[in-house]
Each structure stands twice: as C-alpha cells, then as structure tokens.
Tab-separated table of C-alpha atoms in Angstrom:
chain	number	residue	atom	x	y	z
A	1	UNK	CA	102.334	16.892	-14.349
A	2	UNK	CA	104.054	20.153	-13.024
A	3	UNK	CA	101.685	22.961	-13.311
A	4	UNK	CA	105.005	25.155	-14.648
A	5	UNK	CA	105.029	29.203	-14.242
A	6	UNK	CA	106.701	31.540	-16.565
A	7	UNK	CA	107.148	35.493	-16.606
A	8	UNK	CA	108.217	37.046	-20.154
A	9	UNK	CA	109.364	40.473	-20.371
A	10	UNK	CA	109.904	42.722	-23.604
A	11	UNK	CA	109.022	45.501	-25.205
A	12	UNK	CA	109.140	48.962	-26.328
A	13	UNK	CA	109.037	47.935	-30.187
A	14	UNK	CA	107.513	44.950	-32.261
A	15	UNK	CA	111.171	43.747	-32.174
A	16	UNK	CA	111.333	42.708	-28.600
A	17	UNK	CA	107.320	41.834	-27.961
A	18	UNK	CA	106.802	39.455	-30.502
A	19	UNK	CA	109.874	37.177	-29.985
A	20	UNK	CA	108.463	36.850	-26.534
A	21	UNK	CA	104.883	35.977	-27.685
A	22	UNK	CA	106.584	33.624	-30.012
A	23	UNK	CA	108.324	32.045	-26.952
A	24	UNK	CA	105.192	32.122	-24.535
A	25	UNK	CA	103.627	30.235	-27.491
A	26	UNK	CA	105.569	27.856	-28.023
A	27	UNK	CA	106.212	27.073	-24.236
A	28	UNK	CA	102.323	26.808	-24.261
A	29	UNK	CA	102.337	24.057	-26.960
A	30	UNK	CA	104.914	21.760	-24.885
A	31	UNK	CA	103.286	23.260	-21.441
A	32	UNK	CA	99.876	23.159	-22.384
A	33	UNK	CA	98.229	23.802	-18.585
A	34	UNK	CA	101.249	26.292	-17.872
A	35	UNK	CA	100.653	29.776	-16.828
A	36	UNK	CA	102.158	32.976	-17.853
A	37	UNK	CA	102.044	36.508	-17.168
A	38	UNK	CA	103.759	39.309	-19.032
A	39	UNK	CA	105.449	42.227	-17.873
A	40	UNK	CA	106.013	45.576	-19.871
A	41	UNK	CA	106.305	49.428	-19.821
A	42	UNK	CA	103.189	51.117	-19.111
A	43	UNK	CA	102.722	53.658	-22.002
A	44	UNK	CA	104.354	51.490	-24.705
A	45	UNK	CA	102.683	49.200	-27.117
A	46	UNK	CA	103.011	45.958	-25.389
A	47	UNK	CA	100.260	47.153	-23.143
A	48	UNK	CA	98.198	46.263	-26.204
A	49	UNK	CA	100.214	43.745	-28.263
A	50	UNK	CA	100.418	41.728	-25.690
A	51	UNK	CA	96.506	41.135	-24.327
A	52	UNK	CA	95.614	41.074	-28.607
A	53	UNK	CA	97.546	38.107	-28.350
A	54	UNK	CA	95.794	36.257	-25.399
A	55	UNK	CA	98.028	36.770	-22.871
A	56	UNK	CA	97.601	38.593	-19.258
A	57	UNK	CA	100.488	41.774	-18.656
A	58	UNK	CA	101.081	43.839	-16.105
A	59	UNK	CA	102.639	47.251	-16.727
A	60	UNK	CA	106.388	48.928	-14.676
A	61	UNK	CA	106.861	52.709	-14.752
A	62	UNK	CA	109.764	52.325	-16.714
A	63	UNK	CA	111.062	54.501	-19.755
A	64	UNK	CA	114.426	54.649	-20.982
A	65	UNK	CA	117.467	57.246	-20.525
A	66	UNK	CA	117.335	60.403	-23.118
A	67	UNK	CA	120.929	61.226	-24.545
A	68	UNK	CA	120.205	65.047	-23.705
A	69	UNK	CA	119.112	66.157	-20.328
A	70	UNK	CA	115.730	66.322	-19.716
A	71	UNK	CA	112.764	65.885	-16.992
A	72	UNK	CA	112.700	62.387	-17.693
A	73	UNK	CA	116.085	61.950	-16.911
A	74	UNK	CA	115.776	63.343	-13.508
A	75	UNK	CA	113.238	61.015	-13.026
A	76	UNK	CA	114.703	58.236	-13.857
A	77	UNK	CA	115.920	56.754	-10.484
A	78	UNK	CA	112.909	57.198	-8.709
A	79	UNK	CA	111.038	54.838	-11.807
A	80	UNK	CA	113.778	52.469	-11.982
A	81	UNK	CA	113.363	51.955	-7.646
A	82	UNK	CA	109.741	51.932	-8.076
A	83	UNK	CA	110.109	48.990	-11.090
A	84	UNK	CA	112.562	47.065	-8.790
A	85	UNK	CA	109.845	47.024	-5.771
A	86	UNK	CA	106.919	46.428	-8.295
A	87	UNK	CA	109.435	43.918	-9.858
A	88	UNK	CA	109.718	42.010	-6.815
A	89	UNK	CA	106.048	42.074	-5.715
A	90	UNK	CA	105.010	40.155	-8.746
A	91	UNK	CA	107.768	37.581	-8.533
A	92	UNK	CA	106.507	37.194	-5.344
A	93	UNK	CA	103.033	36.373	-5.905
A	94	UNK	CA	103.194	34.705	-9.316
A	95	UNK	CA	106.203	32.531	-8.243
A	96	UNK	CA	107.636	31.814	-11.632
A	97	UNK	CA	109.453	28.937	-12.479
A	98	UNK	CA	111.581	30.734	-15.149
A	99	UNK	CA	111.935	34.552	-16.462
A	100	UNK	CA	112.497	35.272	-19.375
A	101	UNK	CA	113.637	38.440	-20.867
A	102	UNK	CA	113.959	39.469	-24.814
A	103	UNK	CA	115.326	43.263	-24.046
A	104	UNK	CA	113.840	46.693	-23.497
A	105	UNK	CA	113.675	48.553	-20.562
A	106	UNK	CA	111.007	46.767	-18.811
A	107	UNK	CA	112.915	43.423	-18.723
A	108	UNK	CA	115.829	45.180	-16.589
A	109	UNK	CA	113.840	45.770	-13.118
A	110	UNK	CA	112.316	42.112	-13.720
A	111	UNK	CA	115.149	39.898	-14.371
A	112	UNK	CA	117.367	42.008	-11.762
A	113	UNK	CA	114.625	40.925	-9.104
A	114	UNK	CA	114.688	37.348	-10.217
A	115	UNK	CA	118.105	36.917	-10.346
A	116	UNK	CA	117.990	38.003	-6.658
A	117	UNK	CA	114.984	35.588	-5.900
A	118	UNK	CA	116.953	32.819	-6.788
A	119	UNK	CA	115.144	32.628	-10.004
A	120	UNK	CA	116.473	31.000	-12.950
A	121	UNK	CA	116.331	33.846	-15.678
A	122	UNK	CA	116.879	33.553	-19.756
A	123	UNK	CA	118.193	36.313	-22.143
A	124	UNK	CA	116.876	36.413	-25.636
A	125	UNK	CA	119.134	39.031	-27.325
A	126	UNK	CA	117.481	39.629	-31.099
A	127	UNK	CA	121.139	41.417	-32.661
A	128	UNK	CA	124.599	42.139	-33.873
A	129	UNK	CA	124.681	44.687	-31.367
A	130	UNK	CA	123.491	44.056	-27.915
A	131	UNK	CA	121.171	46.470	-25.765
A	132	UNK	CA	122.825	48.207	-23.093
A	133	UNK	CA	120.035	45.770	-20.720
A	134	UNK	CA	120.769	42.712	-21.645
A	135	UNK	CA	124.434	43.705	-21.158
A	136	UNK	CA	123.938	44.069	-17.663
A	137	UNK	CA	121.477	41.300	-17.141
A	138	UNK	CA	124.019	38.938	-18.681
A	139	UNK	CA	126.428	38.734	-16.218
A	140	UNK	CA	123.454	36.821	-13.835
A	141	UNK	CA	121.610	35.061	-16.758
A	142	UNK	CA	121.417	31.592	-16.314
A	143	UNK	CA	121.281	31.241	-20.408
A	144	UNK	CA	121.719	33.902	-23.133
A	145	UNK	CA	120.124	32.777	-26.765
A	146	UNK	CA	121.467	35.048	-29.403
A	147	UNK	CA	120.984	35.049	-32.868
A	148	UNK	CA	124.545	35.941	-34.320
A	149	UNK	CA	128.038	34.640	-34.091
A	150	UNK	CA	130.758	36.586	-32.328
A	151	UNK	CA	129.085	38.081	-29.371
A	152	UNK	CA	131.823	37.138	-26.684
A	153	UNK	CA	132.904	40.656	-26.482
A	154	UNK	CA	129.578	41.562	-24.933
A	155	UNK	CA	128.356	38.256	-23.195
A	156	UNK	CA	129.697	34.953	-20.922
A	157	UNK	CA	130.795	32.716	-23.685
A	158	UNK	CA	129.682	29.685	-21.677
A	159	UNK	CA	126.383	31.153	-21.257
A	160	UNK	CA	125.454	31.774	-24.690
A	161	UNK	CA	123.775	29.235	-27.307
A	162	UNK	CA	123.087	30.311	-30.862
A	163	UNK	CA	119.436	29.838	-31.228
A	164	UNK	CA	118.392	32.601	-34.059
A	165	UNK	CA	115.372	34.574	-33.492
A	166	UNK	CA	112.095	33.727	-32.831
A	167	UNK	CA	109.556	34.478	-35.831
A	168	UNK	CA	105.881	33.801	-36.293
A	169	UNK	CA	105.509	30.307	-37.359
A	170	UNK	CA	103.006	31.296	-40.100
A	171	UNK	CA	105.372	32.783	-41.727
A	172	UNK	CA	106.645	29.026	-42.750
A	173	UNK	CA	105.180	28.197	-46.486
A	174	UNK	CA	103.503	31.697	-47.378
A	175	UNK	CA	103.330	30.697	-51.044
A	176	UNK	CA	100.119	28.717	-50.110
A	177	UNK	CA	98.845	31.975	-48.757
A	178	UNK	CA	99.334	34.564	-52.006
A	179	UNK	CA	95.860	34.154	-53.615
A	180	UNK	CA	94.129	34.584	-50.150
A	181	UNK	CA	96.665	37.575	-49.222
A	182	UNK	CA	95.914	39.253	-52.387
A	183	UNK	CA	92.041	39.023	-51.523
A	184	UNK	CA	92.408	40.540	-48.021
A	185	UNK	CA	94.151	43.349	-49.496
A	186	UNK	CA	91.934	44.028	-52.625
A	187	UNK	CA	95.296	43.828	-55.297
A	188	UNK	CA	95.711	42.498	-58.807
A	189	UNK	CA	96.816	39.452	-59.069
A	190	UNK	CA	98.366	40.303	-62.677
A	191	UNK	CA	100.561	42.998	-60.798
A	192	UNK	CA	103.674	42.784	-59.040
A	193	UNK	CA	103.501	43.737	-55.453
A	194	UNK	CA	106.022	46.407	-53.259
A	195	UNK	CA	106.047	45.765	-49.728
A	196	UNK	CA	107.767	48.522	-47.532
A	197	UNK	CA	108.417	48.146	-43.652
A	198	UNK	CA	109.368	50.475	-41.555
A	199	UNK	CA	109.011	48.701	-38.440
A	200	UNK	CA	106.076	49.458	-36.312
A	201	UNK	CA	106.593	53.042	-34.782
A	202	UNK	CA	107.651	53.922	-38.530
A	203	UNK	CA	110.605	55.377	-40.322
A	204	UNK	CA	110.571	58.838	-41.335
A	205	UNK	CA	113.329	58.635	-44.214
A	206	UNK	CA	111.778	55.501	-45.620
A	207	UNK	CA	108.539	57.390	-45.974
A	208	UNK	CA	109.696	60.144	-47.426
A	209	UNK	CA	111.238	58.454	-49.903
A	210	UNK	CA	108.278	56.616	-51.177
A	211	UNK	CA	106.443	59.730	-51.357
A	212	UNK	CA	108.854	61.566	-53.572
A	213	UNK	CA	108.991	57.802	-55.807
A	214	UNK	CA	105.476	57.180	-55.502
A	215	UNK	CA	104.366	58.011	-59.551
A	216	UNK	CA	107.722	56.373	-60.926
A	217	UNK	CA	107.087	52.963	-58.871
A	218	UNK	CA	103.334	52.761	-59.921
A	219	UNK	CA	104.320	53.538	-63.484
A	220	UNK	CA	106.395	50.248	-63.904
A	221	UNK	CA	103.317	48.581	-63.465
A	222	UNK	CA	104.038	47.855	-59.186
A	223	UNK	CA	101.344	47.619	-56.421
A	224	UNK	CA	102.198	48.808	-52.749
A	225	UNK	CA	101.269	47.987	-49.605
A	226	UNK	CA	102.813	50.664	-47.678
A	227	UNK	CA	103.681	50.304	-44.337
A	228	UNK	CA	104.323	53.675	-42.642
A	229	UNK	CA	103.757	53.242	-39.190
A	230	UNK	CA	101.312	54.953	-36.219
A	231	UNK	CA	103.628	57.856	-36.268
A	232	UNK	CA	102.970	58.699	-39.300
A	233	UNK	CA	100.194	57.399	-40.177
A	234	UNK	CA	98.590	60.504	-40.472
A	235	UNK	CA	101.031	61.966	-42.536
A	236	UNK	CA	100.733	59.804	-45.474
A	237	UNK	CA	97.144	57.863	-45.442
A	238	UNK	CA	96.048	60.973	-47.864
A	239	UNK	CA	98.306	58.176	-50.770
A	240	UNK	CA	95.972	55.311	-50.443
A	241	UNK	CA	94.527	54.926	-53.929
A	242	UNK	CA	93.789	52.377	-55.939
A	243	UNK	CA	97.428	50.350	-56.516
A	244	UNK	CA	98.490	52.079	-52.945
A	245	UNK	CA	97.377	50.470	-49.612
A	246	UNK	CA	98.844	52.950	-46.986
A	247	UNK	CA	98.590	51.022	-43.207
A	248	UNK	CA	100.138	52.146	-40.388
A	249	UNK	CA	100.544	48.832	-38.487
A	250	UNK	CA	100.129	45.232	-39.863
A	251	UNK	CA	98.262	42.471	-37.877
A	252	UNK	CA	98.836	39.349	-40.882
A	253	UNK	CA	102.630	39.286	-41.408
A	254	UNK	CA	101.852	36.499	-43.459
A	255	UNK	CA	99.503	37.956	-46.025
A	256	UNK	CA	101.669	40.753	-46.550
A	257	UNK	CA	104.608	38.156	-47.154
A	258	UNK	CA	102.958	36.419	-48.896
A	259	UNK	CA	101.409	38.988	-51.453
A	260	UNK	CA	104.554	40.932	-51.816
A	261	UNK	CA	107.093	40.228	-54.850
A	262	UNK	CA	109.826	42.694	-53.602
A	263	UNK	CA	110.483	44.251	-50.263
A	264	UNK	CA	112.134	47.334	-48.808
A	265	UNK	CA	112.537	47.094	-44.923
A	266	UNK	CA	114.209	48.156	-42.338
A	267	UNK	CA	117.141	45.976	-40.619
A	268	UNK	CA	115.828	45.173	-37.330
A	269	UNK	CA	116.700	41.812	-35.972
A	270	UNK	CA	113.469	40.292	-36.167
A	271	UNK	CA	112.400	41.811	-39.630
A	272	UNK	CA	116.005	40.393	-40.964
A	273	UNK	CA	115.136	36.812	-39.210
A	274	UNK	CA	111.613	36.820	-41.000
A	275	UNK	CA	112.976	37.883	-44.400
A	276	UNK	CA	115.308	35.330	-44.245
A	277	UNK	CA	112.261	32.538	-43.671
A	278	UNK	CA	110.149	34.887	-46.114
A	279	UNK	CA	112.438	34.487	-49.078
A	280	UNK	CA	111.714	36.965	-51.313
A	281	UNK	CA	114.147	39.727	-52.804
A	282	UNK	CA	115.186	42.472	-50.572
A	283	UNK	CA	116.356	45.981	-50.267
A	284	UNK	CA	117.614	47.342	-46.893
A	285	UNK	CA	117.176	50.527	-45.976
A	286	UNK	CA	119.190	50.140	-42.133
A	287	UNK	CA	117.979	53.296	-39.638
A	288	UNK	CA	121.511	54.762	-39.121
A	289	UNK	CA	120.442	56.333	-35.471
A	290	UNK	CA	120.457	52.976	-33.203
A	291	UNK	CA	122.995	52.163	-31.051
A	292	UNK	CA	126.524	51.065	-32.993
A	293	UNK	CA	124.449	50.910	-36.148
A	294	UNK	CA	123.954	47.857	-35.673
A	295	UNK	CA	120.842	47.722	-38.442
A	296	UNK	CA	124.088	47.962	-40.986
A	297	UNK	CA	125.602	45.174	-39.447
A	298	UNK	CA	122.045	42.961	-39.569
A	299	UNK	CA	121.972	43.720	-43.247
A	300	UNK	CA	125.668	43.247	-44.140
A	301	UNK	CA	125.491	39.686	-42.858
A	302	UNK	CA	123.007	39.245	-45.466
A	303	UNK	CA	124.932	41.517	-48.406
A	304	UNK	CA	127.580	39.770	-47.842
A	305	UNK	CA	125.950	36.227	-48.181
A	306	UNK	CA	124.688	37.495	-51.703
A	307	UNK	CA	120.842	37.470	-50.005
A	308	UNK	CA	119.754	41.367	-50.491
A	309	UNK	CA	120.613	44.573	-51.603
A	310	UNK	CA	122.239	47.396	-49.348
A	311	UNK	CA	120.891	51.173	-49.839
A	312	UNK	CA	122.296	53.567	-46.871
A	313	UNK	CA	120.315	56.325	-45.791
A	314	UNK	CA	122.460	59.045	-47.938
A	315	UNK	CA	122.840	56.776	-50.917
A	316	UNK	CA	118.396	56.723	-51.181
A	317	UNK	CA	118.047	60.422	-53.423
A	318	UNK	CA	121.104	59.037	-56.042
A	319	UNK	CA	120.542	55.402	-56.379
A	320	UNK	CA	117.076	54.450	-54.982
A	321	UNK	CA	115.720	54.295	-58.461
A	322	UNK	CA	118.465	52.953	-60.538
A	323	UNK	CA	118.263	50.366	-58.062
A	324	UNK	CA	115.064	49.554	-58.095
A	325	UNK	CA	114.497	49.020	-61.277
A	326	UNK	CA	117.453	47.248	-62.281
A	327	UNK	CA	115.919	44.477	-59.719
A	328	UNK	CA	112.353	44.444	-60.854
A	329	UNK	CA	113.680	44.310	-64.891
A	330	UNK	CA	115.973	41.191	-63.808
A	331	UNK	CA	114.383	38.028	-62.615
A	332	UNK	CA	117.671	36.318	-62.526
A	333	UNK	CA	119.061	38.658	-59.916
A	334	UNK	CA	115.355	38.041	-57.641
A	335	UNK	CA	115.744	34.649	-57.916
A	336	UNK	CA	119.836	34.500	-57.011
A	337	UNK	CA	118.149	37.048	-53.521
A	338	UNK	CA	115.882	34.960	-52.630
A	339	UNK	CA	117.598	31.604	-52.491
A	340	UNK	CA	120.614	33.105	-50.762
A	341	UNK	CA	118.658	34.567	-48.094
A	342	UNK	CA	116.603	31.633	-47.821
A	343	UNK	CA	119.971	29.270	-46.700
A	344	UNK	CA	120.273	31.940	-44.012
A	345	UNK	CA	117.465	30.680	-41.964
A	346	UNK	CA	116.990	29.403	-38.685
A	347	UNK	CA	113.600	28.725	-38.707
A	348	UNK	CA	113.866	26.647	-35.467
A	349	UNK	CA	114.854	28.877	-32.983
A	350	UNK	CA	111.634	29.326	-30.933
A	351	UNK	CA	111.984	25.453	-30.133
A	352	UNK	CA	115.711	25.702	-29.521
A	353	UNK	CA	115.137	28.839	-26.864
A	354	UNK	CA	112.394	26.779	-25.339
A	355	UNK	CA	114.668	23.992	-24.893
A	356	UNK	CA	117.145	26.112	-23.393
A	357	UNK	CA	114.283	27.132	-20.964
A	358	UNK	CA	113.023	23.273	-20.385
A	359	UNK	CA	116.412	22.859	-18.603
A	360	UNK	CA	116.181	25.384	-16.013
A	361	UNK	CA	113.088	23.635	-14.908
C-alpha cells in the first residue's frame, strides 16, 4: 500500500484550524500509515492547536495586510517572499502527495508553491463570503469544497463541489453526553443551561452584553457557561460564581453542546455548521466587522430556514431581553429551532472533502 503524504494549511482562528484537523483525521482513518505535516503562521494559535491535537507543524512568517498603514504593512513583501522560499523548501523535502488548504494567510505561500511544483492542491472554503486567499488560490486549485450554494461569482464553477464544513465528529449524538457534560462543568442538572460563543479570540460586544444582562439571565432560573475568549479573558473571569462558568477557550465542544439548552454564538462558518449538527435553539449575534458581513449572511441562511433567531449588533441594548425570554418561556418555539436547524445539516462533509482528495491521488 502507498505510503501517501499530505500537507494541510490553515489558520489564524479556530475557524480555519479545526476543519483542517478534521480533514487530517479523517484522511488518517482511510490512510492509516499516511503522513502529514502542518503548516501555519508563526505567532498565531495553530502553533498550539495544532501539536494539542497530535499532529507535527511547521510555522511561515506570515501575517495579514492592516486596512490602515502601518509597519507591518511595509513589511509585508519581504514576509510574503520569505513564506514563498520557506514554502517551497518544505514541499521539497516532505514531497506531498496532496495540499490542502482551508484559508488564512498561511495557506497562500503554501498552495502558491505547490501549484508551481506540480502539486495537486485542494481548497476548503468554510463561507458565504470567500477570503480574499482562497480567491486567488482558486484559479490553480485542482478542487474547491465549499459549504454554500451560489459561489460562482467568486470561484471556477467546474472546480467546486458542495461538501459542507467539516465539524468534530463528536459532536454527532451529544444527548448521550448531557449527564457527563453537566459533571465536568459542576452545573445543576434541574437548571437550564446558557451557552455563549464568541469564537475563540472572543467578541467584545457579545461580552459586554452579558455583563450588563448577567443578574436578569440568572434570575429566570438559567446557568451559563460563558465563553469569552483569551482576549478577554481577563476582563471578565472576576463573574465566575456559582451558576456562572466564565472560560476563555473550550477544549470539549461536545460537553458544552451537550450541557447547554440555549445558545448565543457568533456566525462563523464552522460554529453555524456545528449548530446545525448540535440542534439546539439559537440566537445569532453575527460580528458586523468581517469582510462583506458575511457572518449576516451565515445566519440568514438559517433565519430564513426558520432554524434560529437573528439579533444585529445595534438591535442587542433594545431587544436582547425581550428576546430572550420570550424563547426560554416558549418550548414550542425551541422545539420548532431546533428541528429546523437540524434538516440543515451536512454532517458528512469531512468524508465527502476526503473523497474529493482520494482522487487527486
């Protein structure tokens, strides 16, 4: 049997690493004497993500373009040569059979050098609203998987093969999980549980929003586990208390899944694939400063299926609490969420990317 080779490049945030661990996985599974090697940005949070997970990385001097001017700017050709060579020394030595790429600015250098290696190369692209990256990358891709419809204006139609995200397959059947979850993080079992996301760098406006509503959600008889990422972790651990578990990054997606009753998250393309798989009622809170807004556009493919509730950014100080509990009184409406996000899932598409990747072999 071929002893196969595969590079995976992501990162930046949670939303590009982990749909690459979730590939390198699942390729492992099928390939189960293949070798891999990641590639990243040196100061970003792959560098740890990635070896947690059991997996070898190697790091590129690579950061992104500021919109204003600044000294990282200026630097930013000299890093992005410095990748390419870098780029092209691993290829070299590892010899991969495949890369493949699930956006951020690391994946750029490495699947530019492939390409021109003669190395068949793979696009994962996780939204609505495609990274300026994988734009560029797409045009040499041998496949793009995507997770939406209607992405022709951005990518090679005959290139592209709707594949959904790729989540953590624990995630599958979390009911089994709740007793366990609620153990591991020390809640009531007679209490319904809050879950808030706010990806894993944080959300500013999503904290401070919980810390004005803090006494009015533990008065209706709610439990938290409060997600408020490293940034501001700081900031906000002074809340923990006995119905409040502040954390500022989460290792068991699946206990906190499976212990929660209601969520408020974020709409970043993996956290909407998961909460479709998770099932459980949702509001969206979408961070309006990302490119195109395309959170809004994750979530409003789910509004408008009837599978969660919509709260923008300058709606949160009028209707955060109305909201909120109107949904927690009504079981009816949490039951209508859940199902309807439920039909929205793919929970296949790790196999359906790797099979994309088995033909370039």
């Amino acid at each position: 049997m071929t002893n196969y080779k595969f590079i995976l490049s992501g990162g930046g945030t949670g939303g590009h690493i982990y749909p690459a661990i979730a590939i390198a996985n699942e390729l492992k599974l099928k390939f189960p004497d293949a070798e891999f090697l990641f590639v990243g940005a040196k100061d970003k949070m792959e560098m740890q993500k990635v070896p947690q997970a059991g997996y070898e990385i190697k790091g590129l001097w690579i950061a992104g373009i500021q919109r204003k001017l600044t000294l990282q700017n200026l630097m930013f050709p000299l890093k992005l040569a410095t990748s390419l060579l870098e780029s092209r020394r691993i290829i070299r030595q590892f010899r991969p059979n495949v890369v493949i790429g699930t956006g951020g600015f690391a994946s750029g250098p490495l699947l530019q050098a492939a390409g021109l290696a003669g190395i068949p190369t793979v696009i994962q692209e996780q939204n609505s609203f495609p990274g300026i990256t994988n734009k560029l990358l797409s045009k040499k891709a041998n496949a793009i998987c995507v997770a939406y419809q209607n992405l022709e204006r951005f990518f090679p139609k005959n290139k592209m093969i709707l594949t959904g995200n790729p989540v953590r397959q624990d995630l599958i059947d979390i009911e089994i999980k709740r007793d366990e979850a609620i153990t591991f993080y020390g809640l009531d079992p007679n209490k319904k549980t809050l879950l808030i996301l706010g990806g894993s760098l944080g959300a500013r406006r999503v904290n401070q929003l919980i810390e004005k509503e803090l006494q009015n959600i533990l008065s209706q008889d709610v439990q938290i586990i409060w997600q408020c990422g490293k940034l501001y972790f700081e900031d906000y651990k002074k809340h923990n208390q006995q119905n409040v578990r502040v954390v500022d990054f989460i290792e068991r997606m699946d206990f906190v899944y499976a212990a929660a009753d209601v969520i408020i998250s974020r709409a970043g393309a993996s956290s909407v694939s998961e909460l479709c798989i998770v099932g459980k009622p949702v509001i969206f809170i979408p961070s309006p400063n990302v490119a195109e807004d395309h959170q809004t556009k994750n979530a409003k493919a789910i509004v408008d299926a009837k599978g969660a509730i919509l709260l923008k950014e300058s709606e949160l100080d009028t209707q955060f609490s109305i909201v909120f509990e109107a949904l927690l009184k009504d079981q009816g409406k949490q039951k209508q969420l859940s199902e309807n996000i439920k039909k929205l899932a793919m929970p296949n598409a790790t196999k359906a990317i790797v099979e994309q990747i088995e033909k370039l072999l």
